[in-house]
Amino acid sequence: MTLASEAAALPAESAWRNAQRQFDRAAELLDLTQPLRAILREVHRELVVHFPVKMDDGRVEVYTGFRVQHNLARGPAKGGLRFHPDTDLDEVKALAMWMTWKCALANIPFGGAKGGVTVDPQALSRAELERLTRRFASEISLLVGPASDIPAPDVNTSAQVMAWIMDTLSMDAGYSRPAVVTGKPLAIGGSRGRPEATGRGVSIVALDACRRLGMDPTTATVAIQGFGNVGSVSARMLAARGFRVCAVSDVNGGIHNPGGLELEEVEAHLRRTGRLAGLPGAREVSNAELLELPVDVLVPAALESVITAGNAGRIQARLVVEGANGPVTPDADAILERRGITVVPDILANAGGVTVSYFEWVQDLQSFFWDEDDINIKLERVMRRAFAETAEQADARRVSLRMGAYLVAVQRVAEATSVRGIFP
Ligand code: GLU
C-alpha cells in the first residue's frame, strides 16, 4: 500500500469531535447541569451555501461556503473566514466552538462563529477571488452585521478580502458599514496593530509560559510551523524577545538552522523565490520533521490536528504554543501531558487576533481611533490576565493549561447562557 492510500484508508481526525471531547471534559470538571451540557456541546446555527462564480475563461464554477455560529450568549458572534480546499462543515463547527471559548477567556463580549469556503485561492486569479469573496459575502449577509456576527481574516484570507466584504455589504445598504468585519485595511476603519496582533499575543504568552516553567527565553530555541500571518509575525516577535528561531515552514516545507535563522533574510528569500527551501546555510525539513526537531519551544501555527497520537511521542520541545486553532488532538494532549510537555492552548495562545478585532469593532462603532501604543498595551493586559487566570485554574484543579483555560471560558459562557434562560 502506498503512503497516500494508507492515509486515505484511515478515518480522518474529526475536528468537531475533538472540540466536543474537550468541552465534555471541561463540563465534567465544572459539573455543568444537563441542560447546559446539551446546549453548549452543539452549535446554534449553521448556514451552508452553494453559489456560482464567473471564472475568467467564461465557465461558471459552483462553490460551497459555510458560516456557523456556536453561541451568542455573551454578545454578537465573532470569528474568521477561511478559504481552503479542505474546509468543510465539520471543521467550521469546531472552529466556531473554539471561538466561543476564546472570546470568553479573553473576556471580550462576543460569542463564537466561523466560516469559510472550500476553495484553493492560489488557483484563482485576483478577479476571480474578488468575485468569489463578494458573492460569498452576499450569501452570508443574512447572518452578518455589526450587532449580529462579525467576520475577520483566517487561513488564506487577508485585509483585502475583508475590504471586499465590507464594500459588498456597504453597497447593499447604501452607506459605509465598517463594523461589519474586522481585520480591514487602515484606510477603511481597520485598527492599528491588528495585522501583528495574533503573533504579538503568541509571544506574550510564550514569555509567560517560560516564566512559569523557569525557562530562559534568551537561550530557548523555537520551531514554527506555518509562515502565514500568525507564524511569520510570531517568529518576528519571539526573536525580538530574545528567542532563537531555528526552524520555520510553510505549505511547501521548511528550513532548519540550529544556530538560528536570520528572519529578514528568510522573508527576503521567500519574496524573491516564493519558497523557503534554498536559503543558504539552512537545511530543508518537511512539515512533519519540523514538529519533531530538538528545540525548546514548538509553535504549530498552520492547521488543526498536526500533532496526533501518531507523533506526540516524538515531540522534543518542552513547550508547545498553539498559534493555530486545534493543532493538538485530545489523544496527543494526553500523551504530551504524560511526557511533561506543557501546551499553551489555542484559545489562549492565539487570542490576540480576536482581541484586537474587538478593539477594531469598538473603534468603528464610535468612529474614534486609538494609537498603536494604546492598542498594544491593552492587548498585553488582556493576554496576561487570561494567562494568569488560566494558570490559576490549572494549578487549583491540577489540570493542564488547556483544561485551566476551558474551566475559565466554559464557566463564563455557562453563566451567561444560564442567566439568560431558555426561550420561550
Ligand atoms: N481568525 C482568528 C481566530 O481564529 C481571528 C478571529 C477574529 O478576529 O474575529 O481567532
CSV table of C-alpha atoms and ligand atoms in Angstrom, one decimal:
chain,number,residue,atom,x,y,z
A,1,MET,CA,0.0,0.0,0.0
A,2,THR,CA,1.4,3.4,-0.8
A,3,LEU,CA,1.6,6.1,1.8
A,4,ALA,CA,-1.1,8.1,0.2
A,5,SER,CA,-3.6,5.3,0.0
A,6,GLU,CA,-2.7,4.3,3.5
A,7,ALA,CA,-3.6,7.8,4.7
A,8,ALA,CA,-6.8,7.7,2.7
A,9,ALA,CA,-7.9,4.4,4.4
A,10,LEU,CA,-7.6,5.9,7.9
A,11,PRO,CA,-10.6,7.7,9.3
A,12,ALA,CA,-9.7,11.4,9.3
A,13,GLU,CA,-9.4,13.0,12.7
A,14,SER,CA,-12.6,14.9,13.2
A,15,ALA,CA,-12.0,18.5,14.4
A,16,TRP,CA,-15.6,18.7,15.6
A,17,ARG,CA,-15.4,15.5,17.6
A,18,ASN,CA,-12.2,16.7,19.1
A,19,ALA,CA,-13.8,20.1,20.1
A,20,GLN,CA,-16.7,18.2,21.7
A,21,ARG,CA,-14.4,15.9,23.6
A,22,GLN,CA,-12.5,18.9,25.0
A,23,PHE,CA,-15.8,20.5,26.0
A,24,ASP,CA,-17.1,17.3,27.6
A,25,ARG,CA,-14.1,17.1,29.8
A,26,ALA,CA,-14.5,20.7,31.0
A,27,ALA,CA,-18.2,20.2,31.5
A,28,GLU,CA,-17.4,17.1,33.7
A,29,LEU,CA,-14.9,19.1,35.8
A,30,LEU,CA,-17.3,22.0,36.2
A,31,ASP,CA,-20.1,19.6,37.0
A,32,LEU,CA,-22.3,21.5,34.5
A,33,THR,CA,-26.1,20.8,34.6
A,34,GLN,CA,-27.6,18.6,31.8
A,35,PRO,CA,-29.3,21.5,30.0
A,36,LEU,CA,-26.1,23.5,29.8
A,37,ARG,CA,-24.1,20.5,28.6
A,38,ALA,CA,-26.7,19.8,25.9
A,39,ILE,CA,-26.8,23.4,24.7
A,40,LEU,CA,-23.1,24.1,24.7
A,41,ARG,CA,-21.9,20.9,23.1
A,42,GLU,CA,-23.9,21.8,19.9
A,43,VAL,CA,-23.7,24.8,17.6
A,44,HIS,CA,-26.5,27.3,17.5
A,45,ARG,CA,-26.8,27.9,13.7
A,46,GLU,CA,-25.1,26.5,10.6
A,47,LEU,CA,-25.6,28.1,7.2
A,48,VAL,CA,-24.3,26.2,4.1
A,49,VAL,CA,-24.4,28.0,0.7
A,50,HIS,CA,-23.7,26.8,-2.8
A,51,PHE,CA,-23.0,29.7,-5.1
A,52,PRO,CA,-21.9,30.3,-8.6
A,53,VAL,CA,-18.8,32.3,-9.6
A,54,LYS,CA,-18.0,33.5,-13.1
A,55,MET,CA,-14.5,32.4,-14.0
A,56,ASP,CA,-12.1,34.4,-16.2
A,57,ASP,CA,-12.4,31.8,-19.1
A,58,GLY,CA,-16.2,32.1,-19.2
A,59,ARG,CA,-17.0,29.0,-17.2
A,60,VAL,CA,-19.2,29.1,-14.1
A,61,GLU,CA,-18.0,27.2,-11.0
A,62,VAL,CA,-20.2,26.5,-8.0
A,63,TYR,CA,-18.5,26.8,-4.7
A,64,THR,CA,-19.6,25.7,-1.2
A,65,GLY,CA,-19.3,28.0,1.8
A,66,PHE,CA,-20.2,28.0,5.5
A,67,ARG,CA,-21.0,30.3,8.4
A,68,VAL,CA,-21.6,28.7,11.7
A,69,GLN,CA,-22.5,30.4,15.0
A,70,HIS,CA,-21.8,28.4,18.1
A,71,ASN,CA,-23.1,30.5,21.0
A,72,LEU,CA,-24.4,34.1,21.2
A,73,ALA,CA,-25.0,34.3,25.0
A,74,ARG,CA,-22.2,36.8,25.7
A,75,GLY,CA,-22.6,39.0,22.6
A,76,PRO,CA,-22.5,39.1,18.8
A,77,ALA,CA,-20.9,36.1,17.0
A,78,LYS,CA,-17.2,36.7,16.2
A,79,GLY,CA,-14.8,34.6,14.1
A,80,GLY,CA,-12.8,34.4,10.9
A,81,LEU,CA,-13.4,33.2,7.4
A,82,ARG,CA,-11.0,30.7,5.8
A,83,PHE,CA,-10.5,29.8,2.1
A,84,HIS,CA,-9.1,26.3,1.9
A,85,PRO,CA,-9.6,23.2,-0.2
A,86,ASP,CA,-10.1,21.0,2.9
A,87,THR,CA,-12.6,23.4,4.7
A,88,ASP,CA,-15.9,21.6,5.5
A,89,LEU,CA,-18.8,21.9,7.9
A,90,ASP,CA,-17.2,19.7,10.5
A,91,GLU,CA,-14.1,21.9,10.6
A,92,VAL,CA,-16.0,25.1,10.7
A,93,LYS,CA,-18.3,23.9,13.5
A,94,ALA,CA,-15.2,23.1,15.6
A,95,LEU,CA,-13.6,26.4,14.8
A,96,ALA,CA,-16.8,28.2,15.8
A,97,MET,CA,-17.0,26.4,19.2
A,98,TRP,CA,-13.3,27.3,19.8
A,99,MET,CA,-14.1,31.0,19.1
A,100,THR,CA,-16.8,31.0,21.8
A,101,TRP,CA,-14.3,29.8,24.4
A,102,LYS,CA,-11.5,32.1,23.1
A,103,CYS,CA,-13.7,35.2,23.4
A,104,ALA,CA,-14.9,34.2,26.8
A,105,LEU,CA,-11.3,33.5,28.0
A,106,ALA,CA,-10.2,36.9,26.7
A,107,ASN,CA,-13.3,38.3,28.4
A,108,ILE,CA,-14.4,40.2,25.3
A,109,PRO,CA,-18.2,40.5,24.8
A,110,PHE,CA,-18.6,38.1,21.8
A,111,GLY,CA,-19.9,34.7,21.1
A,112,GLY,CA,-18.2,32.4,18.7
A,113,ALA,CA,-18.6,31.8,14.9
A,114,LYS,CA,-16.5,30.7,12.0
A,115,GLY,CA,-16.9,30.5,8.2
A,116,GLY,CA,-15.2,29.5,5.1
A,117,VAL,CA,-15.3,28.4,1.5
A,118,THR,CA,-14.0,25.1,0.2
A,119,VAL,CA,-11.6,26.5,-2.4
A,120,ASP,CA,-7.9,26.7,-3.2
A,121,PRO,CA,-7.5,30.5,-3.5
A,122,GLN,CA,-4.0,30.1,-5.1
A,123,ALA,CA,-5.7,28.6,-8.1
A,124,LEU,CA,-7.8,31.7,-8.7
A,125,SER,CA,-6.9,35.0,-10.4
A,126,ARG,CA,-7.3,38.1,-8.3
A,127,ALA,CA,-10.5,39.0,-10.2
A,128,GLU,CA,-12.0,35.5,-9.6
A,129,LEU,CA,-11.0,35.8,-5.9
A,130,GLU,CA,-12.8,39.1,-5.7
A,131,ARG,CA,-16.0,37.8,-7.3
A,132,LEU,CA,-16.0,34.7,-5.1
A,133,THR,CA,-15.5,36.8,-2.0
A,134,ARG,CA,-18.2,39.3,-2.9
A,135,ARG,CA,-20.7,36.6,-3.8
A,136,PHE,CA,-19.9,34.7,-0.6
A,137,ALA,CA,-20.3,37.9,1.4
A,138,SER,CA,-23.7,38.5,-0.1
A,139,GLU,CA,-24.7,34.8,0.6
A,140,ILE,CA,-23.9,35.1,4.3
A,141,SER,CA,-25.2,38.6,4.7
A,142,LEU,CA,-28.4,37.2,6.3
A,143,LEU,CA,-26.3,36.4,9.4
A,144,VAL,CA,-23.6,39.1,9.2
A,145,GLY,CA,-23.8,42.6,10.8
A,146,PRO,CA,-22.1,44.7,13.5
A,147,ALA,CA,-24.7,43.7,16.1
A,148,SER,CA,-25.1,40.1,15.0
A,149,ASP,CA,-22.0,38.4,13.5
A,150,ILE,CA,-18.6,40.0,12.6
A,151,PRO,CA,-16.2,38.0,10.4
A,152,ALA,CA,-12.4,38.5,10.2
A,153,PRO,CA,-9.4,37.1,8.4
A,154,ASP,CA,-8.3,33.5,9.0
A,155,VAL,CA,-6.4,30.9,6.8
A,156,ASN,CA,-5.8,32.4,3.3
A,157,THR,CA,-8.0,35.5,3.8
A,158,SER,CA,-6.4,38.9,4.0
A,159,ALA,CA,-7.2,42.6,4.8
A,160,GLN,CA,-8.1,42.9,1.1
A,161,VAL,CA,-10.6,40.1,1.3
A,162,MET,CA,-12.2,41.9,4.3
A,163,ALA,CA,-12.3,45.2,2.3
A,164,TRP,CA,-14.3,43.5,-0.4
A,165,ILE,CA,-16.7,42.0,2.1
A,166,MET,CA,-17.1,45.4,3.8
A,167,ASP,CA,-17.7,47.1,0.4
A,168,THR,CA,-20.2,44.5,-0.7
A,169,LEU,CA,-22.3,44.8,2.5
A,170,SER,CA,-22.0,48.6,2.3
A,171,MET,CA,-23.2,48.7,-1.3
A,172,ASP,CA,-26.2,46.7,-0.4
A,173,ALA,CA,-27.0,49.1,2.5
A,174,GLY,CA,-26.3,52.3,0.5
A,175,TYR,CA,-23.8,53.6,3.1
A,176,SER,CA,-20.5,52.5,4.6
A,177,ARG,CA,-20.6,49.9,7.3
A,178,PRO,CA,-17.0,49.5,8.6
A,179,ALA,CA,-18.1,47.5,11.7
A,180,VAL,CA,-19.4,44.5,9.7
A,181,VAL,CA,-15.9,42.9,9.5
A,182,THR,CA,-12.6,43.3,11.4
A,183,GLY,CA,-9.0,42.9,10.1
A,184,LYS,CA,-9.7,45.6,7.4
A,185,PRO,CA,-7.1,47.9,5.9
A,186,LEU,CA,-6.4,51.0,8.0
A,187,ALA,CA,-7.8,53.2,5.2
A,188,ILE,CA,-11.4,52.0,5.8
A,189,GLY,CA,-11.6,51.6,9.6
A,190,GLY,CA,-9.1,48.9,10.3
A,191,SER,CA,-7.2,49.1,13.6
A,192,ARG,CA,-3.5,49.8,14.2
A,193,GLY,CA,-1.8,46.7,15.5
A,194,ARG,CA,-4.4,44.2,14.1
A,195,PRO,CA,-2.1,42.6,11.5
A,196,GLU,CA,0.5,41.8,14.2
A,197,ALA,CA,-2.0,41.1,17.0
A,198,THR,CA,-2.1,37.3,16.9
A,199,GLY,CA,1.7,36.9,16.7
A,200,ARG,CA,2.2,39.5,19.3
A,201,GLY,CA,-0.2,37.6,21.6
A,202,VAL,CA,1.7,34.4,20.9
A,203,SER,CA,4.9,36.0,22.0
A,204,ILE,CA,3.4,37.5,25.2
A,205,VAL,CA,2.0,34.1,26.4
A,206,ALA,CA,5.2,32.3,25.3
A,207,LEU,CA,7.1,34.6,27.7
A,208,ASP,CA,4.6,34.0,30.5
A,209,ALA,CA,4.8,30.2,29.9
A,210,CYS,CA,8.7,30.4,30.0
A,211,ARG,CA,8.4,32.2,33.4
A,212,ARG,CA,6.1,29.5,34.7
A,213,LEU,CA,8.5,26.7,33.6
A,214,GLY,CA,11.6,28.6,34.7
A,215,MET,CA,12.9,28.6,31.2
A,216,ASP,CA,15.2,31.4,30.0
A,217,PRO,CA,13.8,32.8,26.7
A,218,THR,CA,17.2,34.2,25.7
A,219,THR,CA,18.6,30.7,25.5
A,220,ALA,CA,15.4,29.0,24.2
A,221,THR,CA,15.2,27.7,20.6
A,222,VAL,CA,12.0,27.7,18.6
A,223,ALA,CA,10.5,25.9,15.6
A,224,ILE,CA,7.4,27.4,13.9
A,225,GLN,CA,5.1,25.5,11.6
A,226,GLY,CA,3.3,27.9,9.2
A,227,PHE,CA,4.6,31.1,7.8
A,228,GLY,CA,1.4,33.0,7.2
A,229,ASN,CA,0.2,35.9,9.2
A,230,VAL,CA,0.4,34.1,12.6
A,231,GLY,CA,3.6,32.1,12.0
A,232,SER,CA,5.6,34.9,10.4
A,233,VAL,CA,4.7,37.6,13.0
A,234,SER,CA,5.2,35.1,15.9
A,235,ALA,CA,8.7,34.4,14.5
A,236,ARG,CA,9.5,38.1,14.4
A,237,MET,CA,8.0,38.9,17.8
A,238,LEU,CA,9.6,35.9,19.5
A,239,ALA,CA,13.0,36.8,18.0
A,240,ALA,CA,12.5,40.4,19.3
A,241,ARG,CA,12.0,39.0,22.8
A,242,GLY,CA,15.3,37.0,22.6
A,243,PHE,CA,14.2,33.6,21.5
A,244,ARG,CA,16.3,31.9,18.8
A,245,VAL,CA,14.0,30.9,15.9
A,246,CYS,CA,15.8,27.8,14.3
A,247,ALA,CA,13.1,26.5,12.0
A,248,VAL,CA,10.1,27.7,10.0
A,249,SER,CA,7.9,26.1,7.4
A,250,ASP,CA,5.0,26.9,5.0
A,251,VAL,CA,2.8,24.6,2.9
A,252,ASN,CA,5.8,23.7,0.7
A,253,GLY,CA,8.0,22.6,3.6
A,254,GLY,CA,10.5,24.1,5.9
A,255,ILE,CA,14.1,25.1,6.7
A,256,HIS,CA,16.2,24.5,9.8
A,257,ASN,CA,19.4,26.1,11.1
A,258,PRO,CA,20.2,25.0,14.7
A,259,GLY,CA,22.3,28.2,15.1
A,260,GLY,CA,19.2,30.4,14.4
A,261,LEU,CA,17.6,31.9,11.2
A,262,GLU,CA,18.0,35.5,10.2
A,263,LEU,CA,14.3,36.3,9.7
A,264,GLU,CA,14.8,39.3,7.5
A,265,GLU,CA,16.9,37.0,5.2
A,266,VAL,CA,14.2,34.4,5.3
A,267,GLU,CA,11.5,36.9,4.4
A,268,ALA,CA,13.6,38.4,1.5
A,269,HIS,CA,14.4,34.9,0.2
A,270,LEU,CA,10.7,33.9,0.3
A,271,ARG,CA,9.7,37.1,-1.5
A,272,ARG,CA,12.4,36.5,-4.2
A,273,THR,CA,11.9,32.8,-4.8
A,274,GLY,CA,8.4,32.1,-3.5
A,275,ARG,CA,9.9,29.2,-1.4
A,276,LEU,CA,11.6,28.8,2.0
A,277,ALA,CA,13.8,26.0,0.6
A,278,GLY,CA,17.2,27.0,-0.8
A,279,LEU,CA,18.0,29.6,1.9
A,280,PRO,CA,21.8,29.5,2.2
A,281,GLY,CA,23.0,27.9,5.4
A,282,ALA,CA,19.7,26.2,6.2
A,283,ARG,CA,18.8,22.5,5.8
A,284,GLU,CA,15.4,21.6,4.3
A,285,VAL,CA,12.9,19.8,6.5
A,286,SER,CA,9.4,18.5,5.9
A,287,ASN,CA,6.5,19.9,7.9
A,288,ALA,CA,6.3,16.5,9.8
A,289,GLU,CA,10.1,16.7,10.6
A,290,LEU,CA,9.8,20.3,11.8
A,291,LEU,CA,7.4,19.2,14.6
A,292,GLU,CA,9.9,16.7,15.9
A,293,LEU,CA,13.1,18.9,15.9
A,294,PRO,CA,15.2,19.1,19.1
A,295,VAL,CA,14.0,22.6,20.1
A,296,ASP,CA,12.8,24.1,23.4
A,297,VAL,CA,9.6,25.7,22.0
A,298,LEU,CA,7.3,24.5,19.2
A,299,VAL,CA,4.7,26.8,17.7
A,300,PRO,CA,2.3,25.0,15.4
A,301,ALA,CA,0.8,28.0,13.5
A,302,ALA,CA,-0.8,26.4,10.5
A,303,LEU,CA,-3.8,24.0,10.6
A,304,GLU,CA,-5.5,21.7,13.0
A,305,SER,CA,-4.7,18.1,14.0
A,306,VAL,CA,-1.0,18.1,13.1
A,307,ILE,CA,0.1,16.7,16.5
A,308,THR,CA,-1.7,13.4,17.0
A,309,ALA,CA,-1.3,10.2,18.9
A,310,GLY,CA,0.9,9.2,15.9
A,311,ASN,CA,3.7,11.7,16.5
A,312,ALA,CA,3.1,13.1,20.0
A,313,GLY,CA,5.6,10.6,21.4
A,314,ARG,CA,8.3,12.1,19.3
A,315,ILE,CA,7.9,15.8,20.1
A,316,GLN,CA,11.1,17.0,21.7
A,317,ALA,CA,10.0,20.6,22.7
A,318,ARG,CA,9.3,21.3,26.4
A,319,LEU,CA,6.7,23.9,25.5
A,320,VAL,CA,4.1,23.9,22.7
A,321,VAL,CA,2.4,27.2,22.0
A,322,GLU,CA,-0.7,26.7,19.8
A,323,GLY,CA,-0.6,29.6,17.2
A,324,ALA,CA,-3.1,27.6,15.0
A,325,ASN,CA,-6.6,26.6,16.1
A,326,GLY,CA,-6.7,22.9,17.2
A,327,PRO,CA,-3.2,21.7,16.2
A,328,VAL,CA,-3.0,19.2,19.0
A,329,THR,CA,-5.7,16.5,19.2
A,330,PRO,CA,-7.1,15.3,22.6
A,331,ASP,CA,-5.2,12.0,22.3
A,332,ALA,CA,-2.0,13.8,21.6
A,333,ASP,CA,-2.7,16.2,24.5
A,334,ALA,CA,-2.8,13.2,26.9
A,335,ILE,CA,0.5,11.9,25.6
A,336,LEU,CA,2.2,15.3,25.8
A,337,GLU,CA,0.9,15.8,29.4
A,338,ARG,CA,2.2,12.4,30.4
A,339,ARG,CA,5.6,13.3,28.9
A,340,GLY,CA,5.7,16.5,30.9
A,341,ILE,CA,5.4,18.8,27.9
A,342,THR,CA,3.4,22.0,28.5
A,343,VAL,CA,0.9,23.1,25.9
A,344,VAL,CA,-0.4,26.7,25.9
A,345,PRO,CA,-3.8,26.1,24.3
A,346,ASP,CA,-5.1,27.8,21.1
A,347,ILE,CA,-7.9,29.6,22.9
A,348,LEU,CA,-5.3,31.4,25.0
A,349,ALA,CA,-2.2,31.5,22.7
A,350,ASN,CA,-3.9,32.9,19.6
A,351,ALA,CA,-6.5,35.1,21.3
A,352,GLY,CA,-4.5,38.3,20.4
A,353,GLY,CA,-6.1,38.4,17.0
A,354,VAL,CA,-9.7,38.5,18.1
A,355,THR,CA,-8.8,40.8,21.0
A,356,VAL,CA,-7.6,43.5,18.6
A,357,SER,CA,-10.6,42.7,16.4
A,358,TYR,CA,-12.7,43.6,19.3
A,359,PHE,CA,-10.8,46.9,19.7
A,360,GLU,CA,-11.3,47.5,15.9
A,361,TRP,CA,-15.0,46.9,16.2
A,362,VAL,CA,-15.3,49.3,19.2
A,363,GLN,CA,-13.3,52.0,17.3
A,364,ASP,CA,-15.5,51.6,14.2
A,365,LEU,CA,-18.7,51.9,16.3
A,366,GLN,CA,-17.5,55.0,18.0
A,367,SER,CA,-15.7,56.4,14.9
A,368,PHE,CA,-12.7,57.3,17.1
A,369,PHE,CA,-9.4,55.6,16.6
A,370,TRP,CA,-6.6,54.8,19.0
A,371,ASP,CA,-2.8,55.0,18.9
A,372,GLU,CA,-0.9,51.8,18.3
A,373,ASP,CA,0.7,52.1,21.8
A,374,ASP,CA,-2.8,52.2,23.4
A,375,ILE,CA,-3.7,49.0,21.5
A,376,ASN,CA,-0.6,47.1,22.3
A,377,ILE,CA,-0.8,48.0,26.0
A,378,LYS,CA,-4.5,46.9,26.2
A,379,LEU,CA,-3.7,43.7,24.2
A,380,GLU,CA,-0.9,42.8,26.6
A,381,ARG,CA,-3.1,43.4,29.6
A,382,VAL,CA,-5.8,41.1,28.2
A,383,MET,CA,-3.3,38.3,27.2
A,384,ARG,CA,-1.5,38.4,30.6
A,385,ARG,CA,-4.7,38.4,32.6
A,386,ALA,CA,-6.0,35.5,30.5
A,387,PHE,CA,-2.8,33.6,31.1
A,388,ALA,CA,-2.8,34.3,34.8
A,389,GLU,CA,-6.5,33.1,35.1
A,390,THR,CA,-5.7,30.0,33.1
A,391,ALA,CA,-2.7,29.1,35.2
A,392,GLU,CA,-4.6,29.8,38.4
A,393,GLN,CA,-7.3,27.3,37.4
A,394,ALA,CA,-4.8,24.8,36.2
A,395,ASP,CA,-2.9,24.9,39.5
A,396,ALA,CA,-6.1,24.9,41.7
A,397,ARG,CA,-7.6,21.9,39.9
A,398,ARG,CA,-4.3,20.2,39.0
A,399,VAL,CA,-5.1,20.1,35.3
A,400,SER,CA,-3.3,21.1,32.1
A,401,LEU,CA,-3.3,24.7,30.9
A,402,ARG,CA,-5.8,23.6,28.2
A,403,MET,CA,-8.3,22.5,30.9
A,404,GLY,CA,-7.5,25.5,33.0
A,405,ALA,CA,-8.4,27.8,30.1
A,406,TYR,CA,-11.5,25.7,29.4
A,407,LEU,CA,-12.6,25.9,33.0
A,408,VAL,CA,-12.5,29.8,32.9
A,409,ALA,CA,-14.1,30.1,29.5
A,410,VAL,CA,-16.8,27.5,29.7
A,411,GLN,CA,-17.8,28.8,33.1
A,412,ARG,CA,-18.3,32.3,31.7
A,413,VAL,CA,-20.4,31.1,28.8
A,414,ALA,CA,-22.4,28.7,31.0
A,415,GLU,CA,-23.2,31.6,33.4
A,416,ALA,CA,-24.3,33.9,30.6
A,417,THR,CA,-26.4,31.1,29.0
A,418,SER,CA,-27.9,30.1,32.3
A,419,VAL,CA,-28.8,33.7,33.5
A,420,ARG,CA,-30.5,34.4,30.1
A,421,GLY,CA,-32.6,31.3,30.5
A,422,ILE,CA,-34.3,29.3,27.8
A,423,PHE,CA,-36.7,31.0,25.4
A,424,PRO,CA,-39.7,30.8,25.5
B,1,GLU,N1,-9.3,34.0,12.8
B,1,GLU,C1,-8.8,34.5,14.0
B,1,GLU,C2,-9.0,33.5,15.1
B,1,GLU,O1,-9.1,32.3,14.8
B,1,GLU,C3,-9.4,35.9,14.4
B,1,GLU,C4,-10.8,35.9,14.5
B,1,GLU,C5,-11.4,37.4,14.7
B,1,GLU,O2,-10.6,38.3,14.7
B,1,GLU,O3,-12.6,37.5,14.7
B,1,GLU,O4,-9.0,33.8,16.3
